[in-house]
Short mmCIF file of C-alpha atoms and ligand atoms in Angstrom, two decimals:
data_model
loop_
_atom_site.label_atom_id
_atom_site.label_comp_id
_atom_site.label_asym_id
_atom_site.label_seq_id
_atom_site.Cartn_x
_atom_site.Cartn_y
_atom_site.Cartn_z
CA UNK U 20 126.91 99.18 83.36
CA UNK U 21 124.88 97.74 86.44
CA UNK U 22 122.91 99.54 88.66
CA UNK U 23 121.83 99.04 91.91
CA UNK U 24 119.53 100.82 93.40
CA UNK U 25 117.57 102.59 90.68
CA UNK U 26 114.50 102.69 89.92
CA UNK U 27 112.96 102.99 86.37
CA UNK U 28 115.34 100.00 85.26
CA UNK U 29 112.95 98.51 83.04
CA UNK U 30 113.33 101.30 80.37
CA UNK U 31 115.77 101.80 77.14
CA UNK U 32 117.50 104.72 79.13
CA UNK U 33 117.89 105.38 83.05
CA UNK U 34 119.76 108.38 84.76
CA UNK U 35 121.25 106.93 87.94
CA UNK U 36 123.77 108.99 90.18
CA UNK U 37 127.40 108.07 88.86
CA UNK U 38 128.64 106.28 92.06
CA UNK U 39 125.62 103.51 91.79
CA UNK U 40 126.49 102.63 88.10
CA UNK U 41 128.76 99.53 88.31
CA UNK U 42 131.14 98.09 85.61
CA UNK U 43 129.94 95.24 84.23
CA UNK U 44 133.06 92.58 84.05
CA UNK U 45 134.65 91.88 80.72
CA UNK U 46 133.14 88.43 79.49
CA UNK U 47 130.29 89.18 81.50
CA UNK U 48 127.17 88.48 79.77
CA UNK U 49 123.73 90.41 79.76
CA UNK U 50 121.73 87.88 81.35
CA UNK U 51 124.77 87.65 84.30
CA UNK U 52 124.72 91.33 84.77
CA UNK U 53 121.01 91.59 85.31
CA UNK U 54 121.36 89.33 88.30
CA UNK U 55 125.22 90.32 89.24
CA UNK U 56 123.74 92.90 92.10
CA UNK U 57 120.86 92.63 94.00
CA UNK U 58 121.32 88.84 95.01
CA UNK U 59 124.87 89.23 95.72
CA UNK U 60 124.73 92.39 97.40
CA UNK U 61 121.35 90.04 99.33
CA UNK U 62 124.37 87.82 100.23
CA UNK U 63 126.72 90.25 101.73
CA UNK U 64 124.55 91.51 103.90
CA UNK U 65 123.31 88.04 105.30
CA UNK U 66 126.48 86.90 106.09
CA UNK U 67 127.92 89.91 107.83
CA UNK U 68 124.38 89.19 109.83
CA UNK U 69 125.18 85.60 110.40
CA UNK U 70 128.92 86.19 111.28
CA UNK U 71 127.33 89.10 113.79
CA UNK U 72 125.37 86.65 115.24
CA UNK U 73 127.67 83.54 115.12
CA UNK U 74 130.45 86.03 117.12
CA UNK U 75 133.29 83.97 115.87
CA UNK U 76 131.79 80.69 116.42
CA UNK U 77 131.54 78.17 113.05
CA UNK U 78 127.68 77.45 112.97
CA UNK U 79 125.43 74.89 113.20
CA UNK U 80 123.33 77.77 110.40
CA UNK U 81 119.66 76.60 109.14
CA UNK U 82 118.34 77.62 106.16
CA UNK U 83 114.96 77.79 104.46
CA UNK U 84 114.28 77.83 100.86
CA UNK U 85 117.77 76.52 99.91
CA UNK U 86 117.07 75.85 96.54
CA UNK U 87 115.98 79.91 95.71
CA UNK U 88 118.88 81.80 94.18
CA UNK U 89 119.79 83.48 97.56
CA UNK U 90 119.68 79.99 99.05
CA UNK U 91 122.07 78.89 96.01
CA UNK U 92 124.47 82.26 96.83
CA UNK U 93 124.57 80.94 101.28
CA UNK U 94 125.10 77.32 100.33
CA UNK U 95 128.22 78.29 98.19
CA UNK U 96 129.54 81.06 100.97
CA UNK U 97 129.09 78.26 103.54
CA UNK U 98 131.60 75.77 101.50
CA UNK U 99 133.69 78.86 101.18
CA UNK U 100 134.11 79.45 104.73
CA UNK U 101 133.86 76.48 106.29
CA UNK U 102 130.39 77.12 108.01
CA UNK U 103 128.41 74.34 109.14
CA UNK U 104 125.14 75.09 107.24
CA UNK U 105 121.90 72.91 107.33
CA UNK U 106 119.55 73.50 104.18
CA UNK U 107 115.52 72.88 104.28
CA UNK U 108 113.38 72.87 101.20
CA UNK U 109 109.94 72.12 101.03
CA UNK U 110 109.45 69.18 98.60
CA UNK U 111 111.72 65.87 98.31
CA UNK U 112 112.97 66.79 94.47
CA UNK U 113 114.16 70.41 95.44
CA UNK U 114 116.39 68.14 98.05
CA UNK U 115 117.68 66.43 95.27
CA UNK U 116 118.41 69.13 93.40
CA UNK U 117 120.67 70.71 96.95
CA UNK U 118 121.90 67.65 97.43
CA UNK U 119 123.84 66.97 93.85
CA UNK U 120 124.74 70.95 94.11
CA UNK U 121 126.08 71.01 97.46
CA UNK U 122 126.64 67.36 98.80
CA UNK U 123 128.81 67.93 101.65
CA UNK U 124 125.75 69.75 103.25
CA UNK U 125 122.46 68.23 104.65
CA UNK U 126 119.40 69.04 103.10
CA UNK U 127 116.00 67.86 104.74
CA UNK U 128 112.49 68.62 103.37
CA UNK U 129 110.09 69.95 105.15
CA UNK U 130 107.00 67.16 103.84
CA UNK U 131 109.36 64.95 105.61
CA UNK U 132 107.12 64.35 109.09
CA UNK U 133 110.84 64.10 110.97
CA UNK U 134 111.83 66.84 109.83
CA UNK U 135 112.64 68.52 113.16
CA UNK U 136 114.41 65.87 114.60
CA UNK U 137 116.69 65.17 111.35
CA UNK U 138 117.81 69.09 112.11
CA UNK U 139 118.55 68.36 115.48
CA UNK U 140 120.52 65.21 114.65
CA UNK U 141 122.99 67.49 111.97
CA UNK U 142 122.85 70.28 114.44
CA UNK U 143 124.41 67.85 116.92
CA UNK U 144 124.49 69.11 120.98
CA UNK U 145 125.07 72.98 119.78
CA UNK U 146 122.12 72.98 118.66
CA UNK U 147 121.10 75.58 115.45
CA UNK U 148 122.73 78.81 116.26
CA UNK U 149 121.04 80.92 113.60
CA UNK U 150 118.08 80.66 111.24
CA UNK U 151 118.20 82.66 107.90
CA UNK U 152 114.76 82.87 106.86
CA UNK U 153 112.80 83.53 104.30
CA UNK U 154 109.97 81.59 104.50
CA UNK U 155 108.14 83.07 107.64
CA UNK U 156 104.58 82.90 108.25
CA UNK U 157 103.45 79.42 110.23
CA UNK U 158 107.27 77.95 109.56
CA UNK U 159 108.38 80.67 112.14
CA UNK U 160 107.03 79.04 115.81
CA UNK U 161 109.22 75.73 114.15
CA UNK U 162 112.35 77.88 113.59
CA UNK U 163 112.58 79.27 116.48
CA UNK U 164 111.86 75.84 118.47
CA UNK U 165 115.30 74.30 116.80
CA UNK U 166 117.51 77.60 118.08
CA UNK U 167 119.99 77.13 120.82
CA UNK U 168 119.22 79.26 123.84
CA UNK U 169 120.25 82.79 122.87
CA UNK U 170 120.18 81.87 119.22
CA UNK U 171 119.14 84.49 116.37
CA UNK U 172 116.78 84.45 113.69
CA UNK U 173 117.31 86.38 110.68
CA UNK U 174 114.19 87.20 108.56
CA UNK U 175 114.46 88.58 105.02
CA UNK U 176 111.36 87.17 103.34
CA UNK U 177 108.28 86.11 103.44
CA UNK U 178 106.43 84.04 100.71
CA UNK U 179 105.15 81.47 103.31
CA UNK U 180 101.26 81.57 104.26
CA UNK U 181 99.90 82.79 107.35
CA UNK U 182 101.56 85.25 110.40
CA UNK U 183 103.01 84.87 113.10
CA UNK U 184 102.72 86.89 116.17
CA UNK U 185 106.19 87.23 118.20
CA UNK U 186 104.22 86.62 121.62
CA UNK U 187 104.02 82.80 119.69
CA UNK U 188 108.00 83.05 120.18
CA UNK U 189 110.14 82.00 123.20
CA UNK U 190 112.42 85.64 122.95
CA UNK U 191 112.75 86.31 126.77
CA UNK U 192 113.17 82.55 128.52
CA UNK U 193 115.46 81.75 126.00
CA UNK U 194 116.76 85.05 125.23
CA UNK U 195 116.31 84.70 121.11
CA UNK U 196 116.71 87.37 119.02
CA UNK U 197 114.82 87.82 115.90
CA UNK U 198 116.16 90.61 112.95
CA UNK U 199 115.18 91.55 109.97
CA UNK U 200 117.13 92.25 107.26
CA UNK U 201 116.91 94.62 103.48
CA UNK U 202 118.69 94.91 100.62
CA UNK U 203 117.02 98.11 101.10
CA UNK U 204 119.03 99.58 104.04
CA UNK U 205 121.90 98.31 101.38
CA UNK U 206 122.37 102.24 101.32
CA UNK U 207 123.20 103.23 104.74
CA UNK U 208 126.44 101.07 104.60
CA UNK U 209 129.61 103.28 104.11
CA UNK U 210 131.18 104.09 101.12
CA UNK U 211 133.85 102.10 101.52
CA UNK U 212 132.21 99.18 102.45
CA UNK U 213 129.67 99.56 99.40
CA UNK U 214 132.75 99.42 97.33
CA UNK U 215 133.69 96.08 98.61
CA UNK U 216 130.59 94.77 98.19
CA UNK U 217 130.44 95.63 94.99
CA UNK U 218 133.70 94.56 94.00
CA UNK U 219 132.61 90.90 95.50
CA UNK U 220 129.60 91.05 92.99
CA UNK U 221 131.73 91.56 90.58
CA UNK U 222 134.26 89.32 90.68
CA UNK U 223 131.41 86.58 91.37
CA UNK U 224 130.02 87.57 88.06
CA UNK U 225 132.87 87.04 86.69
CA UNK U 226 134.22 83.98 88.06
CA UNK U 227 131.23 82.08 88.80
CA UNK U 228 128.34 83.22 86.52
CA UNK U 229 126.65 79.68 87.38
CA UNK U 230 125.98 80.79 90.39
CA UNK U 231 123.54 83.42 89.00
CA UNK U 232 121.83 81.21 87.00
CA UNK U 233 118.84 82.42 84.75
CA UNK U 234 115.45 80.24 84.77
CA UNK U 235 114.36 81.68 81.39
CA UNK U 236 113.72 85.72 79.61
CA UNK U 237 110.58 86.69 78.75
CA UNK U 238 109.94 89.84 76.96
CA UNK U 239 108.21 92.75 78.99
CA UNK U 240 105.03 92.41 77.24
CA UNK U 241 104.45 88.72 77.98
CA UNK U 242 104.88 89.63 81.79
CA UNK U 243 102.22 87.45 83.02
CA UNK U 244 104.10 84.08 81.91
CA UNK U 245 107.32 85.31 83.53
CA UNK U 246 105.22 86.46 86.61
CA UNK U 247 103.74 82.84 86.37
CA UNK U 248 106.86 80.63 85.69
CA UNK U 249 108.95 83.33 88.93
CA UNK U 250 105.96 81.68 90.95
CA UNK U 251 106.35 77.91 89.74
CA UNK U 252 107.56 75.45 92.75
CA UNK U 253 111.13 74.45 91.97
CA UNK U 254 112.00 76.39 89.73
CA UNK U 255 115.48 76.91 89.07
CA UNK U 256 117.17 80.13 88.86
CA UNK U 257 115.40 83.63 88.16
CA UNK U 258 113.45 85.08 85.29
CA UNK U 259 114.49 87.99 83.98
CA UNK U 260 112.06 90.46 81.87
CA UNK U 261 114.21 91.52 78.53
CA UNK U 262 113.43 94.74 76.27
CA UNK U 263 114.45 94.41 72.42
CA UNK U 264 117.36 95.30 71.49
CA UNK U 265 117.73 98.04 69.27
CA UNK U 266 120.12 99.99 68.08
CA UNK U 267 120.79 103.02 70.24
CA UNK U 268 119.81 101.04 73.16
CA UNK U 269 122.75 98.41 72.70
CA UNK U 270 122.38 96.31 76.04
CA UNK U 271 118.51 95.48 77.08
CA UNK U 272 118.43 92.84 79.90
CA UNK U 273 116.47 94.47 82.69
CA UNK U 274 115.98 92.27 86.06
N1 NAP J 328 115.35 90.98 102.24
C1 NAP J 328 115.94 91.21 101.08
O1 NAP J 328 116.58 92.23 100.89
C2 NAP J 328 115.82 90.19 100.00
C3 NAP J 328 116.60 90.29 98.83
C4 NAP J 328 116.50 89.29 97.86
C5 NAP J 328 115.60 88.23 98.06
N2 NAP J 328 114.83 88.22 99.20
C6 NAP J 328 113.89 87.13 99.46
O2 NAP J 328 114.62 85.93 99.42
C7 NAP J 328 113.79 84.88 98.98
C8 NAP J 328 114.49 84.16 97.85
O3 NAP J 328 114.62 85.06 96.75
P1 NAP J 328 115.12 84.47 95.36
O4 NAP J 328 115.15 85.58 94.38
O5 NAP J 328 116.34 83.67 95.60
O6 NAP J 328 113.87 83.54 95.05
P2 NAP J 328 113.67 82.35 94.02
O7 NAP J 328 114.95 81.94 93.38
O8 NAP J 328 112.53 82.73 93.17
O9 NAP J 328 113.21 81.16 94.97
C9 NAP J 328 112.05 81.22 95.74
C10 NAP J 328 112.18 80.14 96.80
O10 NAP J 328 111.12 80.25 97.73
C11 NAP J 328 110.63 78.95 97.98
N3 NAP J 328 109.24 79.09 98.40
C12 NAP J 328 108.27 79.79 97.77
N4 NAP J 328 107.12 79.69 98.47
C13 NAP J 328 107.37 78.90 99.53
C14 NAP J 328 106.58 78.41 100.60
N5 NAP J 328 105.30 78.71 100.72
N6 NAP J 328 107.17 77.60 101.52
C15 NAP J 328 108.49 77.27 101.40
N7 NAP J 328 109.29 77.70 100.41
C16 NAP J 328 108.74 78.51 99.49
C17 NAP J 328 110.80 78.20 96.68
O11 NAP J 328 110.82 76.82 96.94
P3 NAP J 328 110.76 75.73 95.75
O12 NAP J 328 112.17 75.64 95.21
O13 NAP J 328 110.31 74.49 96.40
O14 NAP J 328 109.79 76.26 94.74
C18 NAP J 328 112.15 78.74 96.22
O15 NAP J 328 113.22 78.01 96.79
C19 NAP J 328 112.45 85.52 98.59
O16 NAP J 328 111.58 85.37 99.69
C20 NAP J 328 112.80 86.98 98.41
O17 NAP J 328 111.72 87.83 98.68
C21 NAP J 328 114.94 89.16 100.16
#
């Protein structure tokens, strides 16, 4: 079993309510079901926010930190669906890395001095419809600069440095709108649609486990290396903390 959202998950033995412990997929391995909710469910609910905002249009998207697992999750929903996506990373070999992943999709780095204008050339005249974020901080005024007139910005994270005030943003002449968006209001979705987005995590697992790749397990007690290598530029994938296993326990990967 999965479960998503509980806390206490780092333990031998959780009680979680029944209808928030998931199946985990035959074939399915540990390390896959650790990571088969949270950054899928992530995904659902940023593309239902992106196909809000894009009301039926096919893009130009931005977004930041393409080479972070999320990132990883939009690139591969973008090929999907056939949305024009545009992905920025910060340094020239986490482009490379995009680029051989997802090579029918731009990637520009932001140490690039140009790299403003090389968005607006692969936006083209529309112009970036939507930024998914999650970067923030001093990257933010630069976001919102590249959105089209009545253009949305999606925020869901926020490891950059410095704030950002939204007086620094253009939101009435240009009409922008800026959101923010949880895992944690996951929740307040209905039943149903819960459901489906679990069954979509599910099936991912399943199908594609590269997508949720795994950077490296560390046991609980040697936390501060995992917290250490989690916080390493470029890294690829995400660390998981692992328990022993032992015998009544049976399953112990813990994300
Ligand atoms: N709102 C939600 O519900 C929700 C849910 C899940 C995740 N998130 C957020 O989504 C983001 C990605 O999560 P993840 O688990 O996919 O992370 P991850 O795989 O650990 O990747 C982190 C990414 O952030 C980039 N990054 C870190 N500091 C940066 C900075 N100062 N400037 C630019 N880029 C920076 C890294 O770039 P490099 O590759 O160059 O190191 C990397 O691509 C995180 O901010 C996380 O908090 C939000």
């Amino acid at each position: 079993m999965a479960v998503f959202p509980a806390p206490g998950t780092w333990s031998d033995f959780v009680v979680v309510p029944a209808d928030l412990a998931v199946p985990v997929p035959d074939g399915v391995s540990d390390e896959t079901a650790a990571l088969m909710l949270v950054n899928p469910l992530t995904l659902c609910m940023l593309y239902r926010g992106v196909e809000e905002a894009l009301r039926g249009q096919a893009g130009p998207v931005l977004q930041t930190a393409a080479g972070s697992s999320v990132g990883r999750l939009v690139s591969a929903a973008a090929v999907r669906h056939d949305l024009q996506l545009i992905n920025l990373v910060r340094s020239t070999s986490g482009a490379e890395k995009v680029r051989t992943l997802y090579p029918s999709q731009p990637v520009i780095a932001t140490c690039d001095d140009d790299w403003r204008e090389q968005v607006r050339l692969h936006a083209g005249e529309r112009d970036v419809q939507v930024v998914l974020d999650c970067v923030g901080g001093a990257m933010t005024q630069d976001l919102a600069e590249l959105l089209a007139d009545g253009g949305t910005l999606i925020s869901y994270g926020h490891p950059g440095s410095g704030t950002t005030s939204l007086e620094a943003l253009p939101l009435m002449a240009r009409a922008l709108t800026v959101r923010g968006m949880s895992i944690l209001r996951w929740m307040s979705r209905t039943p149903g649609e819960r459901a489906q987005d679990v069954a979509f995590a599910q099936d991912l697992a399943q199908n594609t486990p590269d997508l949720l790749e795994v950077a490296a397990s560390y046991d609980l007690a040697d936390f501060k290396p995992a917290i250490e290598h989690a916080r390493r530029p470029a890294k690829s994938g995400t660390v998981l903390l692992t328990t022993p296993r032992t015998a009544d326990s049976g399953h112990g990967a813990a994300r």
